[in-house]
Amino acid sequence: MNEDVFNASLRKFLKKVGITSQRAIEKEVRDAIDSGRLKGHEKLPAKMVLTVGGVSLTHEVTDEIELG
């Protein structure tokens, strides 16, 4: 395995996950506030599940996203 290629590819993937996930969350929260489903001061439970084929990895992260 080429460690440099692996590291660069992994960082690229995680950056894409972070950016696209943040945009999706921001859009849904703003839409929910605009429609009145949220007030803007809630704490939202969040869970991210990462799976990687070929190595049978499933990794789960849970936390809260605080709006205000």
Coordinates of N, CA, C and O in Angstrom, one line a residue:
M1 N 0.8 -1.2 0.0 CA 0.0 0.0 0.0 C 0.9 1.2 0.0 O 1.9 1.3 0.7
N2 N 0.5 2.2 -0.8 CA 1.2 3.5 -0.8 C 0.5 4.4 0.2 O -0.6 4.9 0.0
E3 N 1.2 4.7 1.3 CA 0.7 5.5 2.4 C 0.3 6.9 2.0 O -0.7 7.4 2.4
D4 N 1.1 7.5 1.1 CA 0.8 8.8 0.7 C -0.5 8.9 -0.1 O -1.3 9.8 0.0
V5 N -0.7 7.9 -1.0 CA -1.9 7.9 -1.9 C -3.1 7.6 -1.0 O -4.1 8.2 -1.1
F6 N -2.9 6.6 -0.1 CA -4.0 6.3 0.8 C -4.4 7.5 1.7 O -5.6 7.8 1.8
N7 N -3.5 8.2 2.3 CA -3.7 9.3 3.1 C -4.4 10.4 2.4 O -5.4 11.0 2.8
A8 N -3.9 10.7 1.2 CA -4.5 11.8 0.4 C -5.9 11.4 0.0 O -6.8 12.3 0.0
S9 N -6.2 10.2 -0.4 CA -7.5 9.8 -0.8 C -8.5 9.8 0.4 O -9.6 10.2 0.2
L10 N -8.0 9.4 1.5 CA -8.8 9.4 2.7 C -9.2 10.8 3.1 O -10.4 11.1 3.4
R11 N -8.2 11.7 3.1 CA -8.5 13.1 3.4 C -9.5 13.7 2.4 O -10.4 14.5 2.8
K12 N -9.4 13.4 1.2 CA -10.3 13.9 0.1 C -11.7 13.4 0.4 O -12.7 14.2 0.4
F13 N -11.8 12.2 0.7 CA -13.2 11.6 1.0 C -13.8 12.3 2.3 O -14.9 12.7 2.3
L14 N -13.0 12.4 3.4 CA -13.5 13.0 4.6 C -13.9 14.5 4.4 O -14.8 15.0 5.0
K15 N -13.1 15.2 3.6 CA -13.4 16.6 3.3 C -14.7 16.7 2.5 O -15.6 17.5 2.9
K16 N -14.9 15.8 1.6 CA -16.2 15.7 0.8 C -17.4 15.4 1.7 O -18.4 16.1 1.7
V17 N -17.2 14.5 2.6 CA -18.2 14.1 3.6 C -18.6 15.3 4.5 O -19.7 15.7 4.7
G18 N -17.5 16.0 5.0 CA -17.8 17.1 5.9 C -18.5 18.3 5.2 O -19.5 18.8 5.7
I19 N -18.0 18.6 4.0 CA -18.6 19.8 3.3 C -20.1 19.5 2.8 O -21.0 20.3 3.1
T20 N -20.3 18.3 2.2 CA -21.6 18.0 1.8 C -22.6 17.8 2.9 O -23.8 18.2 2.8
S21 N -22.1 17.2 4.0 CA -23.0 17.0 5.2 C -23.4 18.3 5.8 O -24.5 18.6 6.2
Q22 N -22.4 19.2 5.9 CA -22.7 20.5 6.5 C -23.7 21.3 5.7 O -24.7 21.9 6.2
R23 N -23.6 21.3 4.4 CA -24.5 22.0 3.5 C -25.9 21.4 3.6 O -26.9 22.1 3.7
A24 N -26.0 20.1 3.7 CA -27.3 19.4 3.8 C -28.0 19.8 5.1 O -29.2 20.1 5.2
I25 N -27.2 19.7 6.2 CA -27.8 20.0 7.5 C -28.2 21.5 7.6 O -29.3 21.8 8.0
E26 N -27.4 22.4 7.1 CA -27.7 23.8 7.1 C -29.0 24.1 6.3 O -29.9 24.8 6.8
K27 N -29.1 23.5 5.2 CA -30.3 23.7 4.3 C -31.6 23.2 5.1 O -32.6 23.9 5.1
E28 N -31.5 22.0 5.6 CA -32.7 21.4 6.3 C -33.1 22.2 7.5 O -34.3 22.4 7.8
V29 N -32.1 22.7 8.3 CA -32.4 23.5 9.5 C -33.0 24.8 9.1 O -34.0 25.2 9.7
R30 N -32.4 25.5 8.1 CA -33.0 26.7 7.7 C -34.4 26.6 7.2 O -35.3 27.4 7.4
D31 N -34.7 25.5 6.4 CA -36.0 25.2 5.9 C -37.0 25.0 7.0 O -38.1 25.4 7.0
A32 N -36.5 24.2 8.0 CA -37.4 23.9 9.2 C -37.7 25.2 10.0 O -38.8 25.4 10.5
I33 N -36.7 26.1 10.1 CA -37.0 27.3 10.8 C -37.9 28.2 10.0 O -38.9 28.8 10.6
D34 N -37.7 28.3 8.7 CA -38.6 29.1 7.9 C -40.0 28.6 7.9 O -41.0 29.4 7.8
S35 N -40.2 27.3 8.0 CA -41.6 26.7 7.9 C -42.2 26.7 9.3 O -43.4 26.3 9.5
G36 N -41.4 27.0 10.4 CA -42.0 27.0 11.7 C -41.9 25.7 12.4 O -42.3 25.6 13.6
R37 N -41.2 24.7 11.8 CA -41.1 23.4 12.5 C -40.0 23.5 13.6 O -40.0 22.7 14.5
L38 N -39.1 24.4 13.5 CA -38.1 24.7 14.5 C -38.1 26.1 14.9 O -38.4 27.0 14.0
K39 N -37.8 26.4 16.1 CA -37.8 27.8 16.6 C -36.4 28.4 16.4 O -36.3 29.7 16.3
G40 N -35.3 27.6 16.4 CA -34.0 28.1 16.2 C -33.1 28.1 17.5 O -32.0 28.6 17.5
H41 N -33.6 27.5 18.5 CA -32.9 27.4 19.8 C -32.7 25.9 20.3 O -32.2 25.7 21.3
E42 N -33.2 25.0 19.4 CA -33.2 23.6 19.8 C -31.8 23.0 19.8 O -30.9 23.5 19.2
K43 N -31.7 21.8 20.4 CA -30.6 20.9 20.2 C -31.1 19.7 19.5 O -32.0 19.0 19.9
L44 N -30.5 19.4 18.3 CA -30.9 18.3 17.5 C -30.0 17.1 17.6 O -28.8 17.2 17.5
P45 N -30.6 15.9 17.9 CA -29.8 14.7 17.9 C -29.3 14.4 16.5 O -30.0 14.6 15.5
A46 N -28.1 14.0 16.4 CA -27.5 13.7 15.1 C -26.7 12.4 15.2 O -26.1 12.1 16.2
K47 N -26.7 11.7 14.1 CA -25.9 10.5 14.0 C -25.4 10.3 12.6 O -26.1 10.6 11.6
M48 N -24.1 10.0 12.5 CA -23.5 9.7 11.2 C -23.0 8.3 11.3 O -22.3 7.9 12.2
V49 N -23.3 7.5 10.2 CA -22.9 6.1 10.1 C -22.0 6.0 8.9 O -22.4 6.3 7.8
L50 N -20.7 5.6 9.1 CA -19.8 5.4 8.1 C -19.6 3.9 7.8 O -19.4 3.2 8.8
T51 N -19.7 3.5 6.6 CA -19.4 2.1 6.3 C -18.3 2.1 5.2 O -18.3 3.0 4.3
V52 N -17.4 1.2 5.3 CA -16.4 1.0 4.2 C -16.4 -0.5 3.8 O -16.1 -1.4 4.7
G53 N -16.7 -0.7 2.6 CA -16.7 -2.0 2.1 C -15.3 -2.6 1.9 O -14.3 -1.8 1.9
G54 N -15.2 -3.9 1.9 CA -13.9 -4.5 1.7 C -13.1 -4.8 3.0 O -12.3 -5.6 3.1
V55 N -13.5 -4.0 4.1 CA -12.9 -4.2 5.4 C -14.0 -4.4 6.5 O -13.7 -4.4 7.6
S56 N -15.2 -4.4 6.0 CA -16.4 -4.6 6.9 C -16.4 -3.6 8.1 O -16.7 -3.9 9.2
L57 N -16.1 -2.3 7.8 CA -16.1 -1.3 8.8 C -17.4 -0.6 8.9 O -18.0 -0.2 7.8
T58 N -18.0 -0.5 10.1 CA -19.1 0.3 10.3 C -18.7 1.2 11.6 O -18.4 0.6 12.6
H59 N -18.8 2.5 11.4 CA -18.4 3.4 12.5 C -19.5 4.4 12.7 O -20.0 5.0 11.7
E60 N -20.0 4.5 13.9 CA -21.1 5.4 14.2 C -20.7 6.5 15.2 O -20.0 6.3 16.1
V61 N -21.1 7.8 14.8 CA -20.8 8.9 15.7 C -22.2 9.6 16.0 O -22.9 9.8 15.1
T62 N -22.4 9.8 17.3 CA -23.7 10.5 17.7 C -23.3 11.7 18.5 O -22.3 11.7 19.2
D63 N -24.1 12.7 18.4 CA -23.9 14.0 19.1 C -25.2 14.8 19.0 O -26.2 14.3 18.4
E64 N -25.1 16.0 19.5 CA -26.2 17.0 19.3 C -25.6 18.2 18.5 O -24.5 18.6 18.7
I65 N -26.5 18.7 17.7 CA -26.2 20.0 17.0 C -27.1 21.1 17.7 O -28.3 21.0 17.7
E66 N -26.4 22.0 18.3 CA -27.1 23.1 19.0 C -27.3 24.3 18.1 O -26.4 24.7 17.4
L67 N -28.6 24.8 18.1 CA -28.9 25.9 17.2 C -28.8 27.2 17.8 O -28.7 28.2 17.1
G68 N -28.8 27.3 19.1 CA -28.7 28.6 19.7 C -28.8 28.7 21.2 O -29.0 27.9 22.0

